[in-house]
Structures are given as structure tokens and as C-alpha cells.
PDB file of C-alpha atoms in Angstrom:
ATOM      1  CA  ALA A  15       4.122  15.177   7.234  1.00 78.00           C
ATOM      2  CA  GLN A  16       2.476  11.880   7.904  1.00 87.00           C
ATOM      3  CA  LYS A  17       4.597   8.935   8.978  1.00 93.00           C
ATOM      4  CA  VAL A  18       3.979   5.313   9.902  1.00 96.00           C
ATOM      5  CA  THR A  19       6.445   3.212  11.884  1.00 97.00           C
ATOM      6  CA  GLN A  20       6.529  -0.539  12.423  1.00 97.00           C
ATOM      7  CA  THR A  21       9.432  -1.482  14.656  1.00 96.00           C
ATOM      8  CA  GLN A  22       8.937  -5.246  14.677  1.00 97.00           C
ATOM      9  CA  THR A  23      10.806  -6.662  11.711  1.00 96.00           C
ATOM     10  CA  SER A  24       9.656 -10.238  12.219  1.00 97.00           C
ATOM     11  CA  ILE A  25       7.616 -12.313  14.641  1.00 97.00           C
ATOM     12  CA  SER A  26       7.418 -16.084  15.023  1.00 97.00           C
ATOM     13  CA  VAL A  27       4.490 -17.785  16.734  1.00 97.00           C
ATOM     14  CA  MET A  28       2.993 -21.211  17.102  1.00 97.00           C
ATOM     15  CA  GLU A  29      -0.210 -22.060  15.322  1.00 97.00           C
ATOM     16  CA  LYS A  30      -3.462 -21.313  17.181  1.00 97.00           C
ATOM     17  CA  THR A  31      -1.901 -18.651  19.386  1.00 97.00           C
ATOM     18  CA  THR A  32      -2.600 -14.907  19.410  1.00 97.00           C
ATOM     19  CA  VAL A  33      -0.168 -12.377  18.004  1.00 98.00           C
ATOM     20  CA  THR A  34      -0.057  -8.590  18.175  1.00 98.00           C
ATOM     21  CA  MET A  35       1.780  -6.420  15.671  1.00 98.00           C
ATOM     22  CA  ASP A  36       2.622  -2.846  16.596  1.00 97.00           C
ATOM     23  CA  CYS A  37       2.276   0.321  14.572  1.00 98.00           C
ATOM     24  CA  VAL A  38       2.645   3.969  15.531  1.00 98.00           C
ATOM     25  CA  TYR A  39       1.821   6.913  13.326  1.00 97.00           C
ATOM     26  CA  GLU A  40       2.355  10.645  13.105  1.00 95.00           C
ATOM     27  CA  THR A  41      -0.096  13.127  11.667  1.00 91.00           C
ATOM     28  CA  GLN A  42      -1.163  16.716  12.087  1.00 88.00           C
ATOM     29  CA  ASP A  43      -4.704  15.997  10.929  1.00 86.00           C
ATOM     30  CA  SER A  44      -7.553  15.559  13.364  1.00 85.00           C
ATOM     31  CA  SER A  45      -9.211  13.132  10.968  1.00 86.00           C
ATOM     32  CA  TYR A  46      -7.379  10.139   9.523  1.00 90.00           C
ATOM     33  CA  PHE A  47      -7.821   6.519   8.589  1.00 92.00           C
ATOM     34  CA  LEU A  48      -5.633   3.589   9.509  1.00 95.00           C
ATOM     35  CA  PHE A  49      -5.356   0.379   7.538  1.00 96.00           C
ATOM     36  CA  TRP A  50      -3.673  -2.993   7.734  1.00 98.00           C
ATOM     37  CA  TYR A  51      -2.695  -4.908   4.623  1.00 98.00           C
ATOM     38  CA  LYS A  52      -1.230  -8.372   4.187  1.00 98.00           C
ATOM     39  CA  GLN A  53       1.329  -9.337   1.555  1.00 97.00           C
ATOM     40  CA  THR A  54       1.382 -13.043   0.831  1.00 96.00           C
ATOM     41  CA  ALA A  55       4.344 -15.084  -0.326  1.00 94.00           C
ATOM     42  CA  SER A  56       3.217 -14.639  -3.920  1.00 94.00           C
ATOM     43  CA  GLY A  57       3.521 -10.869  -3.509  1.00 94.00           C
ATOM     44  CA  GLU A  58      -0.190 -10.174  -3.536  1.00 95.00           C
ATOM     45  CA  ILE A  59      -1.249  -7.294  -1.256  1.00 97.00           C
ATOM     46  CA  VAL A  60      -4.706  -7.534   0.255  1.00 95.00           C
ATOM     47  CA  PHE A  61      -6.660  -5.263   2.559  1.00 95.00           C
ATOM     48  CA  LEU A  62      -7.466  -6.662   5.994  1.00 97.00           C
ATOM     49  CA  ILE A  63      -9.064  -4.088   8.274  1.00 97.00           C
ATOM     50  CA  ARG A  64      -9.556  -0.347   8.812  1.00 95.00           C
ATOM     51  CA  GLN A  65      -9.942   2.017  11.752  1.00 95.00           C
ATOM     52  CA  ASP A  66     -11.437   5.496  11.365  1.00 92.00           C
ATOM     53  CA  SER A  67      -9.869   7.969  13.801  1.00 92.00           C
ATOM     54  CA  TYR A  68     -13.199   9.345  14.973  1.00 91.00           C
ATOM     55  CA  LYS A  69     -14.481   5.927  16.037  1.00 92.00           C
ATOM     56  CA  LYS A  70     -13.794   4.823  19.587  1.00 92.00           C
ATOM     57  CA  GLU A  71     -14.673   1.182  19.038  1.00 94.00           C
ATOM     58  CA  ASN A  72     -11.892  -1.088  17.864  1.00 95.00           C
ATOM     59  CA  ALA A  73     -12.542  -2.589  14.448  1.00 95.00           C
ATOM     60  CA  THR A  74     -12.908  -6.349  14.112  1.00 96.00           C
ATOM     61  CA  VAL A  75     -13.079  -8.511  10.997  1.00 95.00           C
ATOM     62  CA  GLY A  76     -13.014 -12.266  11.363  1.00 95.00           C
ATOM     63  CA  HIS A  77      -9.975 -13.236  13.418  1.00 95.00           C
ATOM     64  CA  TYR A  78      -8.404  -9.800  12.922  1.00 97.00           C
ATOM     65  CA  SER A  79      -8.961  -6.989  15.389  1.00 97.00           C
ATOM     66  CA  LEU A  80      -7.360  -3.660  16.153  1.00 98.00           C
ATOM     67  CA  ASN A  81      -6.123  -2.081  19.349  1.00 97.00           C
ATOM     68  CA  PHE A  82      -6.545   1.627  18.673  1.00 97.00           C
ATOM     69  CA  GLN A  83      -4.905   3.840  21.282  1.00 97.00           C
ATOM     70  CA  LYS A  84      -5.398   7.356  19.974  1.00 95.00           C
ATOM     71  CA  PRO A  85      -3.492   9.193  22.762  1.00 95.00           C
ATOM     72  CA  LYS A  86      -0.462   7.049  21.960  1.00 96.00           C
ATOM     73  CA  SER A  87      -0.918   7.319  18.167  1.00 96.00           C
ATOM     74  CA  SER A  88      -0.886   3.558  18.075  1.00 97.00           C
ATOM     75  CA  ILE A  89      -2.842   1.014  16.046  1.00 98.00           C
ATOM     76  CA  GLY A  90      -1.953  -2.581  16.810  1.00 98.00           C
ATOM     77  CA  LEU A  91      -3.170  -5.544  14.755  1.00 98.00           C
ATOM     78  CA  ILE A  92      -4.254  -8.588  16.733  1.00 98.00           C
ATOM     79  CA  ILE A  93      -4.628 -11.962  15.067  1.00 98.00           C
ATOM     80  CA  THR A  94      -6.299 -14.591  17.202  1.00 97.00           C
ATOM     81  CA  ALA A  95      -6.117 -18.355  16.629  1.00 96.00           C
ATOM     82  CA  THR A  96      -3.351 -17.947  14.068  1.00 97.00           C
ATOM     83  CA  GLN A  97      -3.155 -20.341  11.145  1.00 96.00           C
ATOM     84  CA  ILE A  98      -0.251 -21.389   8.973  1.00 97.00           C
ATOM     85  CA  GLU A  99      -1.689 -19.369   6.122  1.00 96.00           C
ATOM     86  CA  ASP A 100      -1.420 -16.205   8.220  1.00 97.00           C
ATOM     87  CA  SER A 101       2.316 -16.319   7.540  1.00 98.00           C
ATOM     88  CA  ALA A 102       2.927 -13.164   5.519  1.00 97.00           C
ATOM     89  CA  VAL A 103       4.190  -9.602   5.737  1.00 97.00           C
ATOM     90  CA  TYR A 104       1.784  -7.178   7.376  1.00 98.00           C
ATOM     91  CA  PHE A 105       1.768  -3.484   6.563  1.00 98.00           C
ATOM     92  CA  CYS A 106       0.213  -0.674   8.532  1.00 98.00           C
ATOM     93  CA  ALA A 107      -0.893   2.359   6.502  1.00 96.00           C
ATOM     94  CA  MET A 108      -2.445   5.759   7.094  1.00 94.00           C
ATOM     95  CA  ARG A 109      -4.483   8.111   4.993  1.00 90.00           C
ATOM     96  CA  GLU A 110      -5.191  11.614   6.224  1.00 80.00           C
ATOM     97  CA  GLY A 111      -8.633  13.130   5.881  1.00 70.00           C
ATOM     98  CA  GLY A 112      -9.417  16.532   4.505  1.00 63.00           C
ATOM     99  CA  THR A 113      -9.119  17.953   1.016  1.00 57.00           C
ATOM    100  CA  GLY A 114      -5.653  16.536   0.418  1.00 56.00           C
ATOM    101  CA  GLY A 115      -6.451  13.227   1.941  1.00 58.00           C
ATOM    102  CA  TYR A 116      -5.716  10.669  -0.723  1.00 80.00           C
ATOM    103  CA  LYS A 117      -2.050  10.112  -0.038  1.00 87.00           C
ATOM    104  CA  VAL A 118      -1.542   6.743   1.673  1.00 92.00           C
ATOM    105  CA  VAL A 119       1.668   6.166   3.608  1.00 94.00           C
ATOM    106  CA  PHE A 120       2.878   2.711   4.617  1.00 96.00           C
ATOM    107  CA  GLY A 121       5.093   1.347   7.357  1.00 96.00           C
ATOM    108  CA  SER A 122       8.046  -0.906   6.600  1.00 95.00           C
ATOM    109  CA  GLY A 123       6.140  -4.083   7.433  1.00 96.00           C
ATOM    110  CA  THR A 124       6.312  -6.945   9.923  1.00 97.00           C
ATOM    111  CA  ARG A 125       6.972 -10.480   8.738  1.00 97.00           C
ATOM    112  CA  LEU A 126       4.884 -13.077  10.590  1.00 98.00           C
ATOM    113  CA  LEU A 127       5.851 -16.735  10.597  1.00 98.00           C
ATOM    114  CA  VAL A 128       3.295 -19.178  11.996  1.00 97.00           C
ATOM    115  CA  SER A 129       4.668 -22.615  12.756  1.00 97.00           C
ATOM    116  CA  PRO A 130       2.743 -25.869  13.346  1.00 95.00           C
TER     117      PRO A 130
ATOM    118  CA  ASP B   1     -14.514  -7.863 -11.990  1.00 72.00           C
ATOM    119  CA  MET B   2     -12.674  -5.530  -9.561  1.00 81.00           C
ATOM    120  CA  LYS B   3      -9.149  -5.934 -10.819  1.00 92.00           C
ATOM    121  CA  VAL B   4      -5.985  -3.933 -11.056  1.00 96.00           C
ATOM    122  CA  THR B   5      -3.778  -5.315 -13.800  1.00 97.00           C
ATOM    123  CA  GLN B   6      -0.100  -4.551 -14.202  1.00 97.00           C
ATOM    124  CA  MET B   7       1.994  -5.200 -17.260  1.00 94.00           C
ATOM    125  CA  PRO B   8       4.546  -6.610 -17.584  1.00 94.00           C
ATOM    126  CA  ARG B   9       5.046  -8.815 -14.511  1.00 95.00           C
ATOM    127  CA  TYR B  10       8.805  -9.027 -15.031  1.00 96.00           C
ATOM    128  CA  LEU B  11      11.115  -6.687 -16.912  1.00 97.00           C
ATOM    129  CA  ILE B  12      14.859  -6.552 -17.419  1.00 97.00           C
ATOM    130  CA  LYS B  13      16.389  -3.386 -18.822  1.00 97.00           C
ATOM    131  CA  ARG B  14      19.845  -1.972 -19.271  1.00 97.00           C
ATOM    132  CA  MET B  15      20.921   1.221 -17.556  1.00 97.00           C
ATOM    133  CA  GLY B  16      19.988   4.202 -19.683  1.00 97.00           C
ATOM    134  CA  GLU B  17      17.055   2.549 -21.419  1.00 97.00           C
ATOM    135  CA  ASN B  18      13.544   3.922 -21.123  1.00 96.00           C
ATOM    136  CA  VAL B  19      11.002   1.921 -19.161  1.00 97.00           C
ATOM    137  CA  LEU B  20       7.225   1.937 -19.363  1.00 97.00           C
ATOM    138  CA  LEU B  21       5.149   0.234 -16.682  1.00 97.00           C
ATOM    139  CA  GLU B  22       1.440   0.029 -17.308  1.00 97.00           C
ATOM    140  CA  CYS B  23      -1.501  -0.312 -14.980  1.00 97.00           C
ATOM    141  CA  GLY B  24      -5.194  -0.710 -15.647  1.00 97.00           C
ATOM    142  CA  GLN B  25      -8.254  -1.014 -13.467  1.00 96.00           C
ATOM    143  CA  ASP B  26     -11.830  -1.944 -14.279  1.00 94.00           C
ATOM    144  CA  MET B  27     -13.569  -0.273 -11.330  1.00 91.00           C
ATOM    145  CA  SER B  28     -13.720   3.312 -12.632  1.00 90.00           C
ATOM    146  CA  HIS B  29     -11.700   4.433  -9.622  1.00 91.00           C
ATOM    147  CA  GLU B  30     -10.685   8.067  -9.744  1.00 90.00           C
ATOM    148  CA  THR B  31      -7.534   7.769  -7.684  1.00 91.00           C
ATOM    149  CA  MET B  32      -4.538   5.688  -8.706  1.00 94.00           C
ATOM    150  CA  TYR B  33      -1.090   5.244  -7.206  1.00 96.00           C
ATOM    151  CA  TRP B  34       2.379   4.033  -8.032  1.00 98.00           C
ATOM    152  CA  TYR B  35       4.525   2.598  -5.231  1.00 98.00           C
ATOM    153  CA  ARG B  36       7.882   0.893  -5.180  1.00 97.00           C
ATOM    154  CA  GLN B  37       8.810  -1.797  -2.685  1.00 97.00           C
ATOM    155  CA  ASP B  38      12.360  -2.419  -1.541  1.00 95.00           C
ATOM    156  CA  PRO B  39      13.443  -4.814   1.224  1.00 86.00           C
ATOM    157  CA  GLY B  40      13.008  -3.272   4.662  1.00 83.00           C
ATOM    158  CA  LEU B  41      11.455  -0.082   3.325  1.00 86.00           C
ATOM    159  CA  GLY B  42       7.873  -1.061   2.822  1.00 91.00           C
ATOM    160  CA  LEU B  43       5.902   0.682   0.101  1.00 96.00           C
ATOM    161  CA  GLN B  44       7.094   4.116  -0.928  1.00 96.00           C
ATOM    162  CA  LEU B  45       4.746   6.421  -2.830  1.00 95.00           C
ATOM    163  CA  ILE B  46       6.080   7.635  -6.155  1.00 97.00           C
ATOM    164  CA  TYR B  47       3.069   9.360  -7.692  1.00 96.00           C
ATOM    165  CA  ILE B  48      -0.633   9.723  -7.108  1.00 93.00           C
ATOM    166  CA  SER B  49      -3.250  10.548  -9.708  1.00 93.00           C
ATOM    167  CA  TYR B  50      -6.612  12.004  -8.782  1.00 90.00           C
ATOM    168  CA  ASP B  51      -8.110  11.579 -12.254  1.00 90.00           C
ATOM    169  CA  VAL B  52      -7.224  12.104 -15.908  1.00 94.00           C
ATOM    170  CA  ASP B  53      -4.318  14.563 -16.232  1.00 95.00           C
ATOM    171  CA  SER B  54      -4.429  15.337 -12.509  1.00 92.00           C
ATOM    172  CA  ASN B  55      -1.228  13.926 -11.076  1.00 94.00           C
ATOM    173  CA  SER B  56       0.757  14.760  -7.971  1.00 92.00           C
ATOM    174  CA  GLU B  57       4.193  13.828  -6.721  1.00 93.00           C
ATOM    175  CA  GLY B  58       4.470  11.373  -3.887  1.00 92.00           C
ATOM    176  CA  ASP B  59       7.408  10.992  -1.540  1.00 93.00           C
ATOM    177  CA  ILE B  60      10.015   9.742  -4.047  1.00 96.00           C
ATOM    178  CA  PRO B  61       9.141  11.141  -7.501  1.00 97.00           C
ATOM    179  CA  LYS B  62      12.695  11.842  -8.670  1.00 96.00           C
ATOM    180  CA  GLY B  63      13.576   9.861 -11.775  1.00 96.00           C
ATOM    181  CA  TYR B  64       9.962   9.017 -12.572  1.00 98.00           C
ATOM    182  CA  ARG B  65       7.062  10.519 -14.453  1.00 97.00           C
ATOM    183  CA  VAL B  66       3.516   9.401 -14.996  1.00 98.00           C
ATOM    184  CA  SER B  67       0.769   9.640 -17.540  1.00 98.00           C
ATOM    185  CA  ARG B  68      -2.965   9.274 -17.121  1.00 97.00           C
ATOM    186  CA  LYS B  69      -4.980   9.938 -20.253  1.00 97.00           C
ATOM    187  CA  LYS B  70      -7.867   7.619 -19.413  1.00 96.00           C
ATOM    188  CA  ARG B  71      -9.396   7.053 -15.995  1.00 95.00           C
ATOM    189  CA  GLU B  72      -8.767   3.315 -16.153  1.00 96.00           C
ATOM    190  CA  HIS B  73      -5.141   3.516 -17.183  1.00 97.00           C
ATOM    191  CA  PHE B  74      -2.069   4.875 -15.339  1.00 98.00           C
ATOM    192  CA  SER B  75       1.488   4.592 -16.636  1.00 98.00           C
ATOM    193  CA  LEU B  76       4.826   4.968 -14.885  1.00 98.00           C
ATOM    194  CA  ILE B  77       7.753   6.050 -17.035  1.00 98.00           C
ATOM    195  CA  LEU B  78      11.431   5.871 -16.237  1.00 97.00           C
ATOM    196  CA  ASP B  79      13.449   7.964 -18.656  1.00 90.00           C
ATOM    197  CA  SER B  80      16.982   6.589 -18.791  1.00 94.00           C
ATOM    198  CA  ALA B  81      16.650   3.974 -16.072  1.00 96.00           C
ATOM    199  CA  LYS B  82      19.227   3.694 -13.334  1.00 97.00           C
ATOM    200  CA  THR B  83      20.403   0.616 -11.464  1.00 97.00           C
ATOM    201  CA  ASN B  84      18.976   1.977  -8.195  1.00 96.00           C
ATOM    202  CA  GLN B  85      15.528   1.858  -9.763  1.00 97.00           C
ATOM    203  CA  THR B  86      15.659  -1.910  -9.601  1.00 97.00           C
ATOM    204  CA  SER B  87      12.626  -2.698  -7.466  1.00 97.00           C
ATOM    205  CA  VAL B  88       9.136  -4.125  -7.380  1.00 97.00           C
ATOM    206  CA  TYR B  89       6.569  -1.599  -8.516  1.00 98.00           C
ATOM    207  CA  PHE B  90       2.984  -1.734  -7.392  1.00 98.00           C
ATOM    208  CA  CYS B  91       0.026   0.077  -8.837  1.00 98.00           C
ATOM    209  CA  ALA B  92      -3.084   0.653  -6.737  1.00 96.00           C
ATOM    210  CA  SER B  93      -6.447   2.314  -7.098  1.00 95.00           C
ATOM    211  CA  SER B  94      -9.234   3.531  -4.860  1.00 91.00           C
ATOM    212  CA  PRO B  95     -12.566   5.225  -5.336  1.00 84.00           C
ATOM    213  CA  ASN B  96     -12.971   8.874  -4.471  1.00 73.00           C
ATOM    214  CA  ARG B  97     -16.406   9.315  -3.061  1.00 60.00           C
ATOM    215  CA  GLY B  98     -15.687  12.424  -1.046  1.00 62.00           C
ATOM    216  CA  ILE B  99     -14.283  10.526   1.911  1.00 63.00           C
ATOM    217  CA  SER B 100     -10.797   9.276   2.509  1.00 64.00           C
ATOM    218  CA  ASN B 101     -11.446   5.983   4.206  1.00 72.00           C
ATOM    219  CA  GLU B 102     -11.545   3.861   1.093  1.00 82.00           C
ATOM    220  CA  ARG B 103      -9.120   0.964   0.897  1.00 89.00           C
ATOM    221  CA  LEU B 104      -6.596   0.479  -1.872  1.00 93.00           C
ATOM    222  CA  PHE B 105      -6.849  -2.244  -4.493  1.00 95.00           C
ATOM    223  CA  PHE B 106      -3.428  -3.444  -5.579  1.00 97.00           C
ATOM    224  CA  GLY B 107      -2.066  -4.965  -8.734  1.00 97.00           C
ATOM    225  CA  HIS B 108       0.269  -7.951  -8.552  1.00 96.00           C
ATOM    226  CA  GLY B 109       3.367  -5.857  -9.077  1.00 96.00           C
ATOM    227  CA  THR B 110       6.076  -5.523 -11.721  1.00 97.00           C
ATOM    228  CA  LYS B 111       9.545  -6.712 -10.854  1.00 97.00           C
ATOM    229  CA  LEU B 112      11.996  -4.440 -12.661  1.00 97.00           C
ATOM    230  CA  SER B 113      15.691  -5.180 -12.895  1.00 97.00           C
ATOM    231  CA  VAL B 114      17.972  -2.501 -14.306  1.00 97.00           C
ATOM    232  CA  LEU B 115      21.380  -3.919 -15.214  1.00 96.00           C
TER     233      LEU B 115
END
């Protein structure tokens, strides 16, 4: 069964610094897709970035990037030049490929607080 | 307009009452989901629907059932609600284009309190 684990409950950083959030996953599939979502204070959940398991290059979108370490089953989210508005809860998620591959499993989330 | 709409946003029910949570999307997405969110537990999958009348249990289906009679509409039903079903419920959708790397689009959630 697929599983996603985020061990960092909360992180506090100063504005304009770089932060890394950890995520490890378990899957029996050779093909899978990893996602990061952000939940704002209003409760809205938005998609940030995705990594396909068969791609070696780390995904990057704006000031978000991923550190994909396949042998360690790890997908870290890196936010550079953090801003106050990056304060939110960040969820890691995984979707397995294949014919049954529409189930999406989430980690428990990491709360990020960015201070001025 | 690419929206997932959940109704109602807030709901208070008494234990034993029936609860209907509704979700609609305007993107013709085949796949739809119901999750619940509790503090420290992240999002837990209740049910997934692959299209009309094609539903599958998620990780925590006990105490819930779903209905999908139109592609754009997915309902979550709690028959005889229990206090431990107090939670925030999120609906999500995604396209099914033969690959599994599509992102989810989320609704704004329904906060349900069962007293």
C-alpha cells in the first residue's frame, strides 16, 4: 500500500531565506507521481509542483523546486527567497501509475511560518 | 471557469441525523474524490469516483457512502452521523486522460460539526 510521511510538524524561518521540507514515500509501483500542495490560512488547497518518477531532473516552478532522491524514496520541497505569504501548511502527495493509479495519498503536512 | 464548488461551507448536525455534502465541478473531470481533514492527520481519502456510477472505497470509507449520477456532481452521504465524523471535508477532481500525473483541483471544503 502506498504511504506518504512528513515528519516535520512545523518550521519557522526568516523572510528571504531558503527552507526545505522533507517527505518520504512508500510504493510498490515502478511508476508514480509526487506532488506538493499548499493550504493557505483560508483553507484553500492549491497545487504547487509535481515530480514524475521516471524523470531524473528535479522539477522547478518559480521559487519552488524539488529534491528528488529516488533511492531514498524522498521528495523534498525547497522554497527559496521565502516571503511572508509563503506561510501555510504544505502537503506532500503521491499517486501511483498503472491501471489503478488514481488514488492520491497525502502526508500529514508541514506548517511553515515565515517571519519578517 | 475551472472550479470545484462545495455546498454547504458550514454545517451543524446532531448525532444520528443524516448528512448530505455536495460537490460540483465545471471541468468535465472524470475522477472525483472525497477527503476529510483532521488536525495532524492530513487529508484522508474516503471515496474515489472514476465516473458516473463507478465509485471505489478509499482508505476510510466506513460510515460514508457516495453518489455520482452526473459526471459534474459527486455527493457524500453520512447516514446517522456520529460525533467522530466532525471534520473538514474536501472534494477534489482531476482529469483522466490515460495518465496518472494530473493534479487535483480542490473545493474550499465543508466544515461539519456533529453534536
